[in-house]
Amino acid sequence: MTESRTWARNLAYAAHEVRHPQTLAELSDVVRTAPRVRALGTRHSFNDVADTTGTHVVLDRLDDGRAPVEVDRAAMTASVAAGLRYGEVSLALHAEGVALGAMASLPHISVAGAVATATHGSGDAEANLAAAVAGLEIMTDDGEHRLLGRDHPDLPGAVVSLGALGVVTRVLLDVVPTYAVRQNVYLGLGWDTLAASFDAVTASATSVSLFTRWGDGGVDQVWQKQAVGRSDAPAPEEYLGARAAVSAMHPLPGVDAAACTAQLGVPGPWNERLPHFRLDHTPSNGEELQSEFLLPRRHAVAAIEAMRGLAPVIRPLLQVTEIRTVAADRLWMSTANADAAGADGVVGFHFTWNPAQAEVEAVLPRIERALAPFDARPHWGKVFTEDVRDVVGRYPRFGDFRALAERYDPAGRFRGGYVEAMLG
């Protein structure tokens, strides 16, 4: 028995072995012969969405005979080894003069894992990371290596797949010309001001994050990440009554900002500004839990009021909440799917908790009930307690996704953990 745990060490996986295949032939052999198999990325999930009672395969050593990152400048795409971390991919892309439109707050997460769970960054016009996928290479239950190109009818259901279709080995991403970003932080944005100007606040930069501990003073920090070419005007010393930070800030009060990407309006490459944290700084392990709920942005102000009403039960367990927006997409199981959320996209409420699993799980039902009238859906890889039937019922294409999973994996060998509960 080989024990493997989540990044936060809050869950021990049930897999009886972990394999690191080095070639496609080795991977094919594992996939064909293991009774149960699931791909495992950087383990930055806080639940059992990636779990299996069989074999975990980790692609950190896989060599398919190609360069880990291959850029096609004519097509403006990049073919990326699925096991790479986004930070590593971004360095290679920037060196080639191309970029991604969005990055998550942590650059340490794997490409395939982030895509499969609809992980996202922030920005009114920026869709989640999975929306940049133009194709997948995937090994299915028969050990065959399949290509799903941009026009393949299964691609919209296969991108955010939670690993239910097979082991993704390579991802084709749309890219754009490289660009610079500057980052400014403002302190103390009042609740009334935010309620009156929510759309203006989230549109004030390419990417905007609002950090709060739900105190009466309002939003503690407003992080604005602005693509330099879109606006070269200097950042004001005050924004809607919030004052500009005069030193670098960490989202958590009182924590050293050394791990954070450069602020104070200093322009830099997109990949060194869009994430909140630097690639060369290893995130802490075991010091937090995370939950996130995403809902149609038309409900943003009402949902904020609902969360403010729960502040007395949230604050004792909370490190910080981040509020951010994500553009809509057409991916079946994406939390920003336009059929479910609307064309305006979603607003996300991301809770970073103290590492107290039982206490957090006791509070979550109150949050879930408060957000239920707004059609909130949990992030697939975070801690939540809602019944699986209620969750999948908020996805209009879930029936199509179930049929797709049964077609790709008729024996259910790629199921496990939460995916087993969804499809079982």
CSV table of C-alpha atoms in Angstrom, one decimal:
chain,number,residue,atom,x,y,z
A,1,MET,CA,0.0,0.0,0.0
A,2,THR,CA,1.5,3.3,-1.1
A,3,GLU,CA,0.1,6.3,0.8
A,4,SER,CA,-0.4,9.5,-1.2
A,5,ARG,CA,-2.1,12.6,0.1
A,6,THR,CA,-3.6,15.9,-1.1
A,7,TRP,CA,-1.5,19.0,-1.3
A,8,ALA,CA,-3.0,20.2,2.1
A,9,ARG,CA,-2.6,16.6,3.6
A,10,ASN,CA,-6.2,16.7,4.6
A,11,LEU,CA,-7.1,13.5,2.7
A,12,ALA,CA,-5.2,10.2,2.2
A,13,TYR,CA,-6.0,8.7,-1.2
A,14,ALA,CA,-7.2,5.1,-1.4
A,15,ALA,CA,-5.0,4.1,-4.3
A,16,HIS,CA,-2.9,0.9,-3.6
A,17,GLU,CA,-0.1,2.1,-5.9
A,18,VAL,CA,1.3,5.2,-7.6
A,19,ARG,CA,3.0,4.7,-11.0
A,20,HIS,CA,5.2,7.2,-13.0
A,21,PRO,CA,5.2,5.9,-16.6
A,22,GLN,CA,8.1,7.2,-18.7
A,23,THR,CA,6.7,6.4,-22.1
A,24,LEU,CA,3.3,6.2,-23.8
A,25,ALA,CA,3.8,2.4,-24.1
A,26,GLU,CA,4.3,2.1,-20.3
A,27,LEU,CA,1.2,4.3,-19.7
A,28,SER,CA,-0.8,2.2,-22.1
A,29,ASP,CA,0.2,-1.0,-20.3
A,30,VAL,CA,-0.9,0.5,-17.0
A,31,VAL,CA,-4.2,1.7,-18.4
A,32,ARG,CA,-5.0,-1.6,-20.1
A,33,THR,CA,-4.1,-3.9,-17.1
A,34,ALA,CA,-5.0,-2.0,-13.9
A,35,PRO,CA,-8.5,-2.7,-12.7
A,36,ARG,CA,-9.0,0.9,-11.7
A,37,VAL,CA,-6.8,3.8,-12.7
A,38,ARG,CA,-6.9,7.6,-12.3
A,39,ALA,CA,-4.5,10.4,-13.3
A,40,LEU,CA,-3.1,12.4,-10.4
A,41,GLY,CA,-1.6,15.9,-10.9
A,42,THR,CA,0.0,18.2,-8.4
A,43,ARG,CA,-2.7,17.1,-5.8
A,44,HIS,CA,-4.0,20.6,-5.3
A,45,SER,CA,-7.5,19.3,-4.6
A,46,PHE,CA,-9.1,19.3,-1.2
A,47,ASN,CA,-11.5,16.4,-1.7
A,48,ASP,CA,-11.5,13.0,-3.4
A,49,VAL,CA,-12.3,14.1,-6.9
A,50,ALA,CA,-9.0,12.5,-8.1
A,51,ASP,CA,-9.2,9.4,-5.9
A,52,THR,CA,-9.3,5.7,-6.9
A,53,THR,CA,-9.0,2.4,-5.1
A,54,GLY,CA,-6.7,1.2,-7.9
A,55,THR,CA,-3.6,2.8,-9.5
A,56,HIS,CA,-2.7,6.5,-9.6
A,57,VAL,CA,-0.6,7.5,-12.6
A,58,VAL,CA,1.5,10.6,-12.4
A,59,LEU,CA,2.8,12.0,-15.7
A,60,ASP,CA,5.7,14.1,-14.3
A,61,ARG,CA,8.2,11.7,-16.0
A,62,LEU,CA,6.4,11.0,-19.2
A,63,ASP,CA,8.3,11.5,-22.4
A,64,ASP,CA,6.2,11.2,-25.5
A,65,GLY,CA,9.1,12.0,-27.9
A,66,ARG,CA,8.3,15.6,-28.2
A,67,ALA,CA,9.4,18.8,-26.5
A,68,PRO,CA,7.4,19.5,-23.4
A,69,VAL,CA,6.1,22.7,-24.9
A,70,GLU,CA,5.8,23.2,-28.7
A,71,VAL,CA,4.6,26.5,-30.0
A,72,ASP,CA,3.0,26.8,-33.5
A,73,ARG,CA,3.1,30.6,-34.2
A,74,ALA,CA,1.2,30.3,-37.4
A,75,ALA,CA,-1.8,28.6,-35.6
A,76,MET,CA,-1.1,30.5,-32.3
A,77,THR,CA,-1.3,27.4,-30.3
A,78,ALA,CA,1.0,25.5,-27.9
A,79,SER,CA,1.1,21.8,-27.4
A,80,VAL,CA,1.9,21.1,-23.8
A,81,ALA,CA,2.8,18.0,-21.8
A,82,ALA,CA,-0.2,17.5,-19.5
A,83,GLY,CA,1.9,16.9,-16.4
A,84,LEU,CA,3.7,20.2,-16.5
A,85,ARG,CA,2.9,23.0,-14.1
A,86,TYR,CA,1.4,26.2,-15.4
A,87,GLY,CA,4.4,28.2,-14.2
A,88,GLU,CA,6.8,26.0,-16.2
A,89,VAL,CA,4.6,26.3,-19.3
A,90,SER,CA,4.4,30.1,-18.9
A,91,LEU,CA,8.2,30.4,-18.8
A,92,ALA,CA,8.5,28.4,-22.1
A,93,LEU,CA,5.7,30.4,-23.8
A,94,HIS,CA,7.1,33.8,-22.8
A,95,ALA,CA,10.5,32.8,-24.1
A,96,GLU,CA,8.7,32.1,-27.5
A,97,GLY,CA,7.0,35.5,-27.4
A,98,VAL,CA,3.5,34.2,-26.7
A,99,ALA,CA,1.2,34.1,-23.7
A,100,LEU,CA,-2.0,32.8,-22.1
A,101,GLY,CA,-4.9,35.1,-21.5
A,102,ALA,CA,-5.4,34.0,-17.9
A,103,MET,CA,-3.5,32.3,-15.1
A,104,ALA,CA,-4.7,30.9,-11.7
A,105,SER,CA,-3.5,32.5,-8.5
A,106,LEU,CA,-1.0,29.6,-8.0
A,107,PRO,CA,1.3,28.8,-10.9
A,108,HIS,CA,2.3,25.5,-9.2
A,109,ILE,CA,-0.8,23.5,-10.5
A,110,SER,CA,-0.6,21.0,-13.3
A,111,VAL,CA,-2.1,21.8,-16.7
A,112,ALA,CA,-4.2,18.7,-17.0
A,113,GLY,CA,-5.5,18.8,-13.4
A,114,ALA,CA,-6.5,22.5,-13.6
A,115,VAL,CA,-8.2,22.1,-16.9
A,116,ALA,CA,-10.1,19.0,-15.8
A,117,THR,CA,-11.6,20.8,-12.8
A,118,ALA,CA,-12.4,24.1,-14.4
A,119,THR,CA,-9.8,26.0,-12.3
A,120,HIS,CA,-9.7,29.7,-13.2
A,121,GLY,CA,-8.1,33.1,-12.7
A,122,SER,CA,-10.0,36.3,-12.6
A,123,GLY,CA,-11.3,38.9,-15.1
A,124,ASP,CA,-14.6,40.0,-16.6
A,125,ALA,CA,-13.4,39.1,-20.1
A,126,GLU,CA,-11.2,36.2,-19.1
A,127,ALA,CA,-12.7,32.7,-19.2
A,128,ASN,CA,-11.3,29.8,-17.0
A,129,LEU,CA,-8.1,28.0,-17.9
A,130,ALA,CA,-10.0,25.2,-19.7
A,131,ALA,CA,-11.5,27.6,-22.2
A,132,ALA,CA,-8.1,28.0,-23.8
A,133,VAL,CA,-8.0,24.3,-24.7
A,134,ALA,CA,-8.1,23.7,-28.5
A,135,GLY,CA,-7.4,20.0,-28.3
A,136,LEU,CA,-6.6,17.0,-26.1
A,137,GLU,CA,-4.6,13.9,-26.4
A,138,ILE,CA,-6.1,11.2,-24.2
A,139,MET,CA,-5.4,7.5,-23.5
A,140,THR,CA,-8.6,5.6,-23.1
A,141,ASP,CA,-9.5,2.4,-21.4
A,142,ASP,CA,-8.3,0.2,-24.3
A,143,GLY,CA,-4.8,1.7,-24.1
A,144,GLU,CA,-5.3,3.6,-27.3
A,145,HIS,CA,-4.0,7.2,-27.7
A,146,ARG,CA,-6.7,9.4,-29.2
A,147,LEU,CA,-6.6,13.0,-30.4
A,148,LEU,CA,-9.6,15.3,-29.9
A,149,GLY,CA,-9.0,18.3,-32.1
A,150,ARG,CA,-10.7,21.7,-32.0
A,151,ASP,CA,-13.6,20.5,-34.2
A,152,HIS,CA,-14.1,17.2,-32.6
A,153,PRO,CA,-17.8,16.9,-31.3
A,154,ASP,CA,-16.7,15.4,-28.0
A,155,LEU,CA,-14.2,18.2,-27.1
A,156,PRO,CA,-16.7,20.5,-25.2
A,157,GLY,CA,-17.6,17.6,-22.9
A,158,ALA,CA,-14.1,16.1,-22.7
A,159,VAL,CA,-12.1,19.2,-21.5
A,160,VAL,CA,-13.6,19.6,-18.0
A,161,SER,CA,-13.9,15.8,-17.6
A,162,LEU,CA,-12.8,15.3,-14.0
A,163,GLY,CA,-10.6,12.5,-15.4
A,164,ALA,CA,-13.6,10.4,-16.2
A,165,LEU,CA,-12.7,9.7,-19.8
A,166,GLY,CA,-9.1,8.6,-19.6
A,167,VAL,CA,-5.6,9.9,-18.9
A,168,VAL,CA,-4.9,13.2,-20.7
A,169,THR,CA,-1.3,13.2,-21.9
A,170,ARG,CA,-1.1,16.4,-23.9
A,171,VAL,CA,-3.1,19.6,-24.1
A,172,LEU,CA,-3.3,22.0,-27.0
A,173,LEU,CA,-3.7,25.6,-25.8
A,174,ASP,CA,-4.7,28.8,-27.7
A,175,VAL,CA,-2.1,31.5,-27.1
A,176,VAL,CA,-1.8,35.2,-27.7
A,177,PRO,CA,1.2,37.6,-28.3
A,178,THR,CA,3.1,38.2,-25.1
A,179,TYR,CA,2.2,41.2,-23.0
A,180,ALA,CA,3.1,43.1,-19.9
A,181,VAL,CA,1.0,43.5,-16.8
A,182,ARG,CA,1.2,45.9,-13.8
A,183,GLN,CA,-0.3,45.2,-10.4
A,184,ASN,CA,-1.7,47.6,-7.9
A,185,VAL,CA,-3.4,47.0,-4.6
A,186,TYR,CA,-5.9,49.3,-2.9
A,187,LEU,CA,-6.9,49.1,0.8
A,188,GLY,CA,-10.3,49.6,2.4
A,189,LEU,CA,-13.2,49.5,-0.2
A,190,GLY,CA,-16.5,50.1,1.6
A,191,TRP,CA,-19.4,47.6,1.3
A,192,ASP,CA,-21.9,50.3,0.1
A,193,THR,CA,-19.4,51.5,-2.5
A,194,LEU,CA,-18.9,47.9,-3.8
A,195,ALA,CA,-22.6,47.3,-3.9
A,196,ALA,CA,-23.2,50.5,-5.9
A,197,SER,CA,-20.2,49.9,-8.3
A,198,PHE,CA,-19.7,46.1,-8.5
A,199,ASP,CA,-19.6,46.0,-12.3
A,200,ALA,CA,-17.3,49.0,-12.5
A,201,VAL,CA,-14.9,47.5,-9.9
A,202,THR,CA,-14.5,44.2,-11.6
A,203,ALA,CA,-14.1,45.9,-14.9
A,204,SER,CA,-11.4,48.3,-13.6
A,205,ALA,CA,-8.5,46.1,-14.7
A,206,THR,CA,-7.8,43.0,-16.8
A,207,SER,CA,-8.0,40.9,-13.6
A,208,VAL,CA,-9.5,42.0,-10.3
A,209,SER,CA,-9.5,40.2,-7.0
A,210,LEU,CA,-11.3,41.4,-3.9
A,211,PHE,CA,-10.0,40.0,-0.5
A,212,THR,CA,-12.1,40.3,2.6
A,213,ARG,CA,-12.6,38.8,6.0
A,214,TRP,CA,-16.2,40.0,6.1
A,215,GLY,CA,-15.6,42.7,8.6
A,216,ASP,CA,-17.8,45.8,8.8
A,217,GLY,CA,-15.1,47.9,7.0
A,218,GLY,CA,-15.7,46.2,3.7
A,219,VAL,CA,-13.2,44.7,1.3
A,220,ASP,CA,-9.7,44.7,2.8
A,221,GLN,CA,-7.7,44.6,-0.4
A,222,VAL,CA,-8.5,45.2,-4.1
A,223,TRP,CA,-5.9,43.7,-6.4
A,224,GLN,CA,-5.9,45.1,-9.9
A,225,LYS,CA,-3.8,43.5,-12.6
A,226,GLN,CA,-3.8,45.6,-15.7
A,227,ALA,CA,-2.4,44.6,-19.1
A,228,VAL,CA,-0.1,47.6,-19.8
A,229,GLY,CA,-1.0,47.9,-23.5
A,230,ARG,CA,-4.7,48.3,-22.6
A,231,SER,CA,-4.1,51.3,-20.3
A,232,ASP,CA,-0.9,53.1,-19.8
A,233,ALA,CA,-2.3,55.8,-17.5
A,234,PRO,CA,-0.6,55.9,-14.0
A,235,ALA,CA,-2.6,54.2,-11.2
A,236,PRO,CA,-4.4,56.8,-9.0
A,237,GLU,CA,-3.5,57.1,-5.3
A,238,GLU,CA,-7.1,56.5,-4.4
A,239,TYR,CA,-9.8,54.3,-6.0
A,240,LEU,CA,-13.4,54.7,-4.9
A,241,GLY,CA,-12.3,55.8,-1.5
A,242,ALA,CA,-9.8,52.9,-1.1
A,243,ARG,CA,-6.2,54.1,-0.7
A,244,ALA,CA,-3.2,52.7,-2.7
A,245,ALA,CA,-0.9,50.4,-0.8
A,246,VAL,CA,2.6,51.8,-0.4
A,247,SER,CA,4.2,48.5,0.2
A,248,ALA,CA,3.7,45.0,-1.2
A,249,MET,CA,0.8,43.1,0.3
A,250,HIS,CA,-0.1,39.5,1.0
A,251,PRO,CA,-3.7,38.5,0.8
A,252,LEU,CA,-3.6,37.3,4.4
A,253,PRO,CA,-3.2,40.1,7.0
A,254,GLY,CA,0.1,40.4,8.6
A,255,VAL,CA,1.9,37.8,6.3
A,256,ASP,CA,5.1,38.6,4.6
A,257,ALA,CA,4.5,39.4,0.9
A,258,ALA,CA,7.8,37.9,-0.3
A,259,ALA,CA,5.9,35.0,-1.9
A,260,CYS,CA,3.7,37.3,-3.9
A,261,THR,CA,4.2,38.6,-7.4
A,262,ALA,CA,5.5,42.2,-7.8
A,263,GLN,CA,3.1,45.0,-7.1
A,264,LEU,CA,3.2,48.8,-6.7
A,265,GLY,CA,2.5,49.3,-10.4
A,266,VAL,CA,5.9,47.9,-11.7
A,267,PRO,CA,5.2,46.4,-15.2
A,268,GLY,CA,6.4,42.9,-15.8
A,269,PRO,CA,5.7,39.9,-17.9
A,270,TRP,CA,2.2,38.5,-17.8
A,271,ASN,CA,3.3,35.2,-16.2
A,272,GLU,CA,5.0,37.1,-13.3
A,273,ARG,CA,1.9,39.3,-12.5
A,274,LEU,CA,-1.3,37.4,-13.3
A,275,PRO,CA,-0.7,34.8,-10.5
A,276,HIS,CA,-0.8,36.0,-7.0
A,277,PHE,CA,2.2,33.9,-6.0
A,278,ARG,CA,5.6,33.4,-7.4
A,279,LEU,CA,6.6,30.1,-9.1
A,280,ASP,CA,10.0,30.1,-7.2
A,281,HIS,CA,8.3,30.1,-3.9
A,282,THR,CA,6.9,26.8,-2.7
A,283,PRO,CA,3.4,27.2,-1.2
A,284,SER,CA,2.8,26.0,2.3
A,285,ASN,CA,1.5,22.5,2.8
A,286,GLY,CA,-1.1,21.5,5.3
A,287,GLU,CA,-1.8,25.0,6.6
A,288,GLU,CA,-5.2,25.6,4.9
A,289,LEU,CA,-8.4,24.2,3.4
A,290,GLN,CA,-10.2,25.7,0.5
A,291,SER,CA,-13.8,26.0,-0.7
A,292,GLU,CA,-15.2,27.9,-3.6
A,293,PHE,CA,-18.7,28.6,-4.9
A,294,LEU,CA,-19.4,30.1,-8.3
A,295,LEU,CA,-22.7,31.7,-9.3
A,296,PRO,CA,-24.2,33.8,-12.1
A,297,ARG,CA,-22.7,37.3,-11.7
A,298,ARG,CA,-26.1,38.9,-11.8
A,299,HIS,CA,-26.5,37.6,-8.2
A,300,ALA,CA,-23.2,39.0,-7.0
A,301,VAL,CA,-24.4,41.9,-4.8
A,302,ALA,CA,-27.1,39.8,-3.2
A,303,ALA,CA,-24.7,36.9,-2.6
A,304,ILE,CA,-22.2,39.3,-0.9
A,305,GLU,CA,-25.0,40.5,1.4
A,306,ALA,CA,-25.9,36.9,2.2
A,307,MET,CA,-22.3,36.1,3.1
A,308,ARG,CA,-22.0,39.3,5.3
A,309,GLY,CA,-25.0,37.9,7.2
A,310,LEU,CA,-23.0,34.8,8.0
A,311,ALA,CA,-19.8,36.7,9.0
A,312,PRO,CA,-20.1,35.6,12.7
A,313,VAL,CA,-19.9,31.9,11.8
A,314,ILE,CA,-17.4,32.3,8.9
A,315,ARG,CA,-14.8,34.5,10.5
A,316,PRO,CA,-13.6,32.2,13.3
A,317,LEU,CA,-12.5,29.6,10.8
A,318,LEU,CA,-11.5,31.9,7.9
A,319,GLN,CA,-8.1,33.1,6.7
A,320,VAL,CA,-9.5,35.1,3.8
A,321,THR,CA,-12.2,35.1,1.1
A,322,GLU,CA,-11.4,36.1,-2.5
A,323,ILE,CA,-14.2,37.4,-4.7
A,324,ARG,CA,-13.5,37.3,-8.5
A,325,THR,CA,-15.3,37.1,-11.8
A,326,VAL,CA,-14.9,34.7,-14.7
A,327,ALA,CA,-16.2,34.9,-18.3
A,328,ALA,CA,-18.7,32.4,-19.6
A,329,ASP,CA,-17.7,29.4,-21.7
A,330,ARG,CA,-19.4,26.5,-23.5
A,331,LEU,CA,-17.7,23.6,-21.7
A,332,TRP,CA,-20.4,21.1,-20.4
A,333,MET,CA,-19.1,20.6,-16.9
A,334,SER,CA,-17.5,24.0,-16.4
A,335,THR,CA,-18.6,26.1,-13.4
A,336,ALA,CA,-18.8,29.0,-15.9
A,337,ASN,CA,-20.9,27.2,-18.5
A,338,ALA,CA,-23.1,29.8,-20.3
A,339,ASP,CA,-26.1,27.5,-20.4
A,340,ALA,CA,-26.1,27.3,-16.6
A,341,ALA,CA,-24.7,30.7,-15.6
A,342,GLY,CA,-25.7,33.0,-18.4
A,343,ALA,CA,-23.7,34.9,-20.9
A,344,ASP,CA,-22.3,37.3,-18.3
A,345,GLY,CA,-20.3,34.7,-16.6
A,346,VAL,CA,-19.9,34.0,-12.9
A,347,VAL,CA,-18.6,35.4,-9.7
A,348,GLY,CA,-16.6,33.2,-7.4
A,349,PHE,CA,-16.4,33.2,-3.6
A,350,HIS,CA,-13.2,31.5,-2.7
A,351,PHE,CA,-12.7,30.7,1.0
A,352,THR,CA,-9.3,29.9,2.5
A,353,TRP,CA,-9.9,28.2,5.8
A,354,ASN,CA,-7.9,27.3,8.8
A,355,PRO,CA,-6.9,23.5,8.7
A,356,ALA,CA,-9.9,22.4,10.7
A,357,GLN,CA,-11.8,19.9,8.5
A,358,ALA,CA,-14.6,19.0,10.9
A,359,GLU,CA,-15.3,22.6,11.9
A,360,VAL,CA,-15.2,23.8,8.3
A,361,GLU,CA,-17.6,21.0,7.1
A,362,ALA,CA,-20.0,22.0,9.9
A,363,VAL,CA,-20.1,25.6,8.7
A,364,LEU,CA,-20.3,24.8,4.9
A,365,PRO,CA,-24.0,23.7,4.9
A,366,ARG,CA,-25.0,27.2,6.1
A,367,ILE,CA,-23.0,28.8,3.3
A,368,GLU,CA,-24.4,26.4,0.8
A,369,ARG,CA,-28.0,27.0,1.9
A,370,ALA,CA,-27.4,30.8,1.8
A,371,LEU,CA,-26.0,30.6,-1.8
A,372,ALA,CA,-28.5,28.0,-3.1
A,373,PRO,CA,-31.1,30.6,-4.2
A,374,PHE,CA,-28.4,32.0,-6.5
A,375,ASP,CA,-27.6,28.7,-8.3
A,376,ALA,CA,-24.2,28.5,-6.8
A,377,ARG,CA,-22.0,25.5,-7.8
A,378,PRO,CA,-19.0,24.3,-5.9
A,379,HIS,CA,-15.5,24.2,-7.5
A,380,TRP,CA,-14.9,20.5,-8.3
A,381,GLY,CA,-11.7,20.3,-6.4
A,382,LYS,CA,-12.5,22.1,-3.1
A,383,VAL,CA,-14.3,21.2,0.1
A,384,PHE,CA,-18.1,21.2,0.0
A,385,THR,CA,-20.9,19.1,1.5
A,386,GLU,CA,-23.8,19.4,-0.9
A,387,ASP,CA,-25.5,16.2,-2.1
A,388,VAL,CA,-24.0,15.1,-5.4
A,389,ARG,CA,-27.4,14.9,-7.0
A,390,ASP,CA,-28.1,18.5,-6.2
A,391,VAL,CA,-24.7,19.6,-7.6
A,392,VAL,CA,-25.0,17.7,-11.0
A,393,GLY,CA,-28.6,18.9,-11.3
A,394,ARG,CA,-27.3,22.4,-11.9
A,395,TYR,CA,-25.4,21.3,-15.0
A,396,PRO,CA,-27.8,21.3,-18.1
A,397,ARG,CA,-25.4,19.0,-20.0
A,398,PHE,CA,-24.8,16.5,-17.3
A,399,GLY,CA,-26.8,13.8,-19.0
A,400,ASP,CA,-24.7,14.3,-22.1
A,401,PHE,CA,-21.5,14.1,-20.0
A,402,ARG,CA,-22.7,10.9,-18.3
A,403,ALA,CA,-23.3,9.3,-21.8
A,404,LEU,CA,-19.9,10.5,-23.0
A,405,ALA,CA,-18.2,9.0,-19.9
A,406,GLU,CA,-20.0,5.7,-20.5
A,407,ARG,CA,-19.0,5.6,-24.1
A,408,TYR,CA,-15.3,6.3,-23.4
A,409,ASP,CA,-15.1,4.1,-20.3
A,410,PRO,CA,-17.9,1.5,-20.4
A,411,ALA,CA,-16.4,-0.5,-17.6
A,412,GLY,CA,-16.1,2.5,-15.3
A,413,ARG,CA,-12.4,1.9,-14.7
A,414,PHE,CA,-11.6,5.7,-14.6
A,415,ARG,CA,-14.1,6.3,-11.8
A,416,GLY,CA,-13.4,6.8,-8.2
A,417,GLY,CA,-14.1,9.0,-5.3
A,418,TYR,CA,-16.5,11.8,-6.2
A,419,VAL,CA,-16.5,10.9,-9.8
A,420,GLU,CA,-17.8,7.4,-8.8
A,421,ALA,CA,-20.6,9.1,-6.9
A,422,MET,CA,-21.4,11.3,-9.8
A,423,LEU,CA,-21.6,8.6,-12.4
A,424,GLY,CA,-22.0,5.4,-10.4
